[in-house]
N, C-alpha and C. Protein backbone atom coordinates (compact mmCIF):
# COMPACT_ATOMS: atom_id res chain seq x y z
N MET A 1 4.37 10.16 19.53
CA MET A 1 4.90 11.38 18.98
C MET A 1 6.41 11.28 18.80
N LYS A 2 7.06 10.62 19.75
CA LYS A 2 8.50 10.47 19.68
C LYS A 2 8.91 9.63 18.46
N LYS A 3 8.12 8.59 18.15
CA LYS A 3 8.41 7.73 17.00
C LYS A 3 8.24 8.51 15.69
N ILE A 4 7.21 9.34 15.61
CA ILE A 4 6.98 10.13 14.39
C ILE A 4 8.11 11.12 14.19
N PHE A 5 8.54 11.80 15.28
CA PHE A 5 9.64 12.74 15.17
C PHE A 5 10.92 12.03 14.73
N SER A 6 11.18 10.86 15.28
CA SER A 6 12.38 10.10 14.90
C SER A 6 12.33 9.70 13.43
N LEU A 7 11.17 9.29 12.96
CA LEU A 7 11.02 8.90 11.56
C LEU A 7 11.23 10.09 10.63
N VAL A 8 10.62 11.23 10.94
CA VAL A 8 10.77 12.43 10.12
C VAL A 8 12.22 12.88 10.11
N PHE A 9 12.87 12.89 11.26
CA PHE A 9 14.28 13.29 11.34
C PHE A 9 15.16 12.35 10.53
N SER A 10 14.92 11.05 10.62
CA SER A 10 15.72 10.07 9.87
C SER A 10 15.55 10.24 8.37
N LEU A 11 14.32 10.45 7.92
CA LEU A 11 14.08 10.64 6.49
C LEU A 11 14.71 11.94 5.98
N ALA A 12 14.62 13.01 6.76
CA ALA A 12 15.24 14.29 6.37
C ALA A 12 16.75 14.16 6.31
N PHE A 13 17.35 13.47 7.28
CA PHE A 13 18.79 13.25 7.29
C PHE A 13 19.23 12.45 6.07
N PHE A 14 18.48 11.39 5.74
CA PHE A 14 18.80 10.57 4.58
C PHE A 14 18.67 11.38 3.29
N GLN A 15 17.64 12.21 3.19
CA GLN A 15 17.42 13.03 1.99
C GLN A 15 18.58 14.00 1.78
N LEU A 16 19.08 14.61 2.84
CA LEU A 16 20.14 15.60 2.70
C LEU A 16 21.47 14.99 2.28
N PHE A 17 21.77 13.79 2.78
CA PHE A 17 23.09 13.21 2.55
C PHE A 17 23.12 12.09 1.52
N ALA A 18 21.97 11.74 0.96
CA ALA A 18 21.93 10.64 0.00
C ALA A 18 21.66 11.12 -1.43
N SER A 19 21.71 12.41 -1.66
CA SER A 19 21.45 12.89 -3.02
C SER A 19 22.62 12.52 -3.93
N ALA A 20 22.27 12.09 -5.12
CA ALA A 20 23.29 11.63 -6.07
C ALA A 20 23.96 12.83 -6.75
N GLN A 21 25.17 12.62 -7.20
CA GLN A 21 25.91 13.63 -7.94
C GLN A 21 25.75 13.34 -9.42
N PHE A 22 25.13 14.26 -10.13
CA PHE A 22 24.90 14.10 -11.56
C PHE A 22 25.92 14.96 -12.30
N ASN A 23 27.08 14.41 -12.56
CA ASN A 23 28.16 15.15 -13.20
C ASN A 23 28.28 14.79 -14.68
N LYS A 24 28.84 15.70 -15.44
CA LYS A 24 29.06 15.49 -16.87
C LYS A 24 29.87 14.21 -17.08
N GLY A 25 29.45 13.42 -18.05
CA GLY A 25 30.14 12.18 -18.37
C GLY A 25 29.61 10.95 -17.65
N SER A 26 28.67 11.12 -16.74
CA SER A 26 28.10 9.98 -16.01
C SER A 26 27.02 9.31 -16.85
N ILE A 27 26.85 8.03 -16.61
CA ILE A 27 25.80 7.24 -17.27
C ILE A 27 24.81 6.81 -16.19
N TYR A 28 23.52 6.85 -16.53
CA TYR A 28 22.53 6.36 -15.58
C TYR A 28 21.70 5.25 -16.22
N ILE A 29 21.24 4.36 -15.37
CA ILE A 29 20.36 3.26 -15.78
C ILE A 29 19.15 3.31 -14.85
N ASP A 30 17.96 3.24 -15.44
CA ASP A 30 16.72 3.38 -14.68
C ASP A 30 15.69 2.44 -15.28
N GLY A 31 14.63 2.20 -14.58
CA GLY A 31 13.58 1.36 -15.14
C GLY A 31 12.44 1.15 -14.16
N ALA A 32 11.41 0.50 -14.68
CA ALA A 32 10.23 0.20 -13.87
C ALA A 32 9.68 -1.15 -14.27
N LEU A 33 9.07 -1.82 -13.32
CA LEU A 33 8.45 -3.12 -13.53
C LEU A 33 7.11 -3.09 -12.80
N ASN A 34 6.00 -3.28 -13.53
CA ASN A 34 4.66 -3.22 -12.94
C ASN A 34 3.85 -4.45 -13.32
N TYR A 35 3.05 -4.91 -12.37
CA TYR A 35 2.10 -5.99 -12.63
C TYR A 35 0.79 -5.60 -11.96
N ILE A 36 -0.29 -5.60 -12.73
CA ILE A 36 -1.61 -5.23 -12.23
C ILE A 36 -2.58 -6.36 -12.54
N ASN A 37 -3.32 -6.80 -11.55
CA ASN A 37 -4.30 -7.87 -11.72
C ASN A 37 -5.63 -7.38 -11.15
N THR A 38 -6.67 -7.38 -11.97
CA THR A 38 -7.98 -6.92 -11.50
C THR A 38 -9.02 -8.00 -11.72
N ASP A 39 -9.97 -8.06 -10.81
CA ASP A 39 -11.09 -9.00 -10.90
C ASP A 39 -12.34 -8.23 -10.48
N THR A 40 -13.21 -7.93 -11.44
CA THR A 40 -14.39 -7.11 -11.18
C THR A 40 -15.64 -7.95 -11.36
N LYS A 41 -16.54 -7.84 -10.41
CA LYS A 41 -17.82 -8.55 -10.49
C LYS A 41 -18.94 -7.53 -10.37
N TYR A 42 -19.87 -7.57 -11.30
CA TYR A 42 -21.03 -6.69 -11.28
C TYR A 42 -22.24 -7.53 -10.88
N ASP A 43 -22.88 -7.17 -9.80
CA ASP A 43 -24.02 -7.94 -9.31
C ASP A 43 -25.28 -7.71 -10.13
N ALA A 44 -25.47 -6.52 -10.68
CA ALA A 44 -26.72 -6.21 -11.39
C ALA A 44 -26.92 -7.12 -12.60
N ASN A 45 -25.90 -7.26 -13.44
CA ASN A 45 -26.02 -8.08 -14.64
C ASN A 45 -25.27 -9.40 -14.54
N VAL A 46 -24.66 -9.65 -13.42
CA VAL A 46 -23.84 -10.84 -13.19
C VAL A 46 -22.75 -10.95 -14.25
N ASN A 47 -22.13 -9.83 -14.58
CA ASN A 47 -20.99 -9.82 -15.51
C ASN A 47 -19.70 -9.89 -14.72
N ASN A 48 -18.75 -10.63 -15.22
CA ASN A 48 -17.44 -10.76 -14.59
C ASN A 48 -16.39 -10.25 -15.57
N SER A 49 -15.36 -9.64 -15.02
CA SER A 49 -14.28 -9.15 -15.85
C SER A 49 -12.97 -9.37 -15.11
N LYS A 50 -12.02 -9.98 -15.79
CA LYS A 50 -10.69 -10.19 -15.24
C LYS A 50 -9.67 -9.64 -16.22
N ALA A 51 -8.67 -8.94 -15.70
CA ALA A 51 -7.64 -8.37 -16.56
C ALA A 51 -6.30 -8.43 -15.85
N SER A 52 -5.24 -8.64 -16.62
CA SER A 52 -3.88 -8.64 -16.11
C SER A 52 -3.02 -7.78 -17.03
N THR A 53 -2.16 -6.98 -16.44
CA THR A 53 -1.26 -6.12 -17.20
C THR A 53 0.14 -6.27 -16.65
N PHE A 54 1.11 -6.44 -17.54
CA PHE A 54 2.52 -6.51 -17.19
C PHE A 54 3.25 -5.43 -17.99
N ILE A 55 4.01 -4.56 -17.31
CA ILE A 55 4.73 -3.47 -17.97
C ILE A 55 6.19 -3.51 -17.53
N PHE A 56 7.10 -3.45 -18.51
CA PHE A 56 8.54 -3.42 -18.26
C PHE A 56 9.12 -2.27 -19.07
N SER A 57 9.80 -1.32 -18.42
CA SER A 57 10.32 -0.15 -19.14
C SER A 57 11.71 0.23 -18.65
N PRO A 58 12.77 -0.24 -19.33
CA PRO A 58 14.13 0.16 -18.99
C PRO A 58 14.52 1.48 -19.69
N ASN A 59 15.41 2.24 -19.05
CA ASN A 59 15.91 3.50 -19.59
C ASN A 59 17.41 3.58 -19.34
N VAL A 60 18.12 4.26 -20.24
CA VAL A 60 19.55 4.50 -20.07
C VAL A 60 19.83 5.91 -20.61
N GLY A 61 20.78 6.60 -19.98
CA GLY A 61 21.07 7.95 -20.41
C GLY A 61 22.49 8.36 -20.09
N TYR A 62 22.87 9.53 -20.59
CA TYR A 62 24.21 10.07 -20.45
C TYR A 62 24.10 11.55 -20.09
N PHE A 63 24.84 11.99 -19.08
CA PHE A 63 24.83 13.39 -18.68
C PHE A 63 25.78 14.19 -19.57
N VAL A 64 25.22 15.07 -20.39
CA VAL A 64 26.03 15.87 -21.32
C VAL A 64 26.66 17.07 -20.62
N ILE A 65 25.97 17.64 -19.64
CA ILE A 65 26.52 18.65 -18.74
C ILE A 65 26.00 18.33 -17.35
N ASN A 66 26.49 19.03 -16.35
CA ASN A 66 26.03 18.76 -14.98
C ASN A 66 24.53 18.94 -14.88
N ASN A 67 23.85 17.94 -14.33
CA ASN A 67 22.41 17.93 -14.08
C ASN A 67 21.54 17.97 -15.33
N LEU A 68 22.08 17.65 -16.51
CA LEU A 68 21.29 17.57 -17.74
C LEU A 68 21.66 16.30 -18.47
N ALA A 69 20.68 15.41 -18.63
CA ALA A 69 20.93 14.11 -19.25
C ALA A 69 20.12 13.96 -20.53
N VAL A 70 20.67 13.17 -21.44
CA VAL A 70 19.98 12.76 -22.65
C VAL A 70 19.88 11.24 -22.57
N GLY A 71 18.67 10.73 -22.76
CA GLY A 71 18.50 9.29 -22.60
C GLY A 71 17.48 8.73 -23.54
N ILE A 72 17.39 7.40 -23.50
CA ILE A 72 16.43 6.68 -24.33
C ILE A 72 15.84 5.57 -23.48
N GLY A 73 14.59 5.27 -23.76
CA GLY A 73 13.92 4.21 -23.03
C GLY A 73 12.92 3.49 -23.92
N VAL A 74 12.60 2.29 -23.55
CA VAL A 74 11.60 1.50 -24.26
C VAL A 74 10.58 1.01 -23.24
N GLU A 75 9.42 0.64 -23.73
CA GLU A 75 8.39 0.11 -22.84
C GLU A 75 7.73 -1.09 -23.50
N TYR A 76 7.59 -2.16 -22.74
CA TYR A 76 6.92 -3.38 -23.20
C TYR A 76 5.69 -3.58 -22.33
N GLN A 77 4.53 -3.78 -22.96
CA GLN A 77 3.30 -4.03 -22.23
C GLN A 77 2.68 -5.33 -22.72
N SER A 78 2.22 -6.12 -21.79
CA SER A 78 1.48 -7.33 -22.10
C SER A 78 0.13 -7.23 -21.40
N LEU A 79 -0.95 -7.25 -22.18
CA LEU A 79 -2.29 -7.10 -21.64
C LEU A 79 -3.09 -8.38 -21.87
N TYR A 80 -3.82 -8.80 -20.86
CA TYR A 80 -4.67 -9.97 -20.95
C TYR A 80 -6.01 -9.61 -20.36
N ASN A 81 -7.06 -9.76 -21.14
CA ASN A 81 -8.40 -9.39 -20.69
C ASN A 81 -9.34 -10.56 -20.93
N LEU A 82 -10.05 -10.97 -19.90
CA LEU A 82 -11.02 -12.06 -20.00
C LEU A 82 -12.32 -11.53 -19.46
N SER A 83 -13.32 -11.37 -20.32
CA SER A 83 -14.64 -10.89 -19.90
C SER A 83 -15.65 -11.97 -20.16
N GLY A 84 -16.59 -12.08 -19.28
CA GLY A 84 -17.62 -13.08 -19.45
C GLY A 84 -18.94 -12.58 -18.89
N SER A 85 -19.99 -13.20 -19.32
CA SER A 85 -21.32 -12.82 -18.88
C SER A 85 -22.08 -14.09 -18.54
N ILE A 86 -22.72 -14.09 -17.39
CA ILE A 86 -23.52 -15.23 -16.97
C ILE A 86 -24.95 -14.75 -16.85
N SER A 87 -25.84 -15.31 -17.58
CA SER A 87 -27.23 -14.88 -17.50
C SER A 87 -28.09 -16.02 -16.93
N ASP A 88 -29.18 -15.62 -16.32
CA ASP A 88 -30.12 -16.61 -15.77
C ASP A 88 -30.85 -17.28 -16.92
N GLN A 89 -30.89 -18.59 -16.90
CA GLN A 89 -31.55 -19.36 -17.97
C GLN A 89 -32.85 -19.89 -17.46
């Protein structure tokens, strides 16, 4: 219980004092990078499916007034899907 209380207190303290100042004239840079890999096997029909996804999305913006930003972002996705079926001969 003491560890949980310490963790909650630390996170609350960090949240209160780590908030960013979004002032007019500031520029922000943001983005995301994701990679997803799936391997699915179906026992009933012995079908296999493998897929990979890579997503990259950078963003940049400018604060026109305090706490209001205008920005632009792009997103790049790369998808790879390999499906196969094995049947009893």
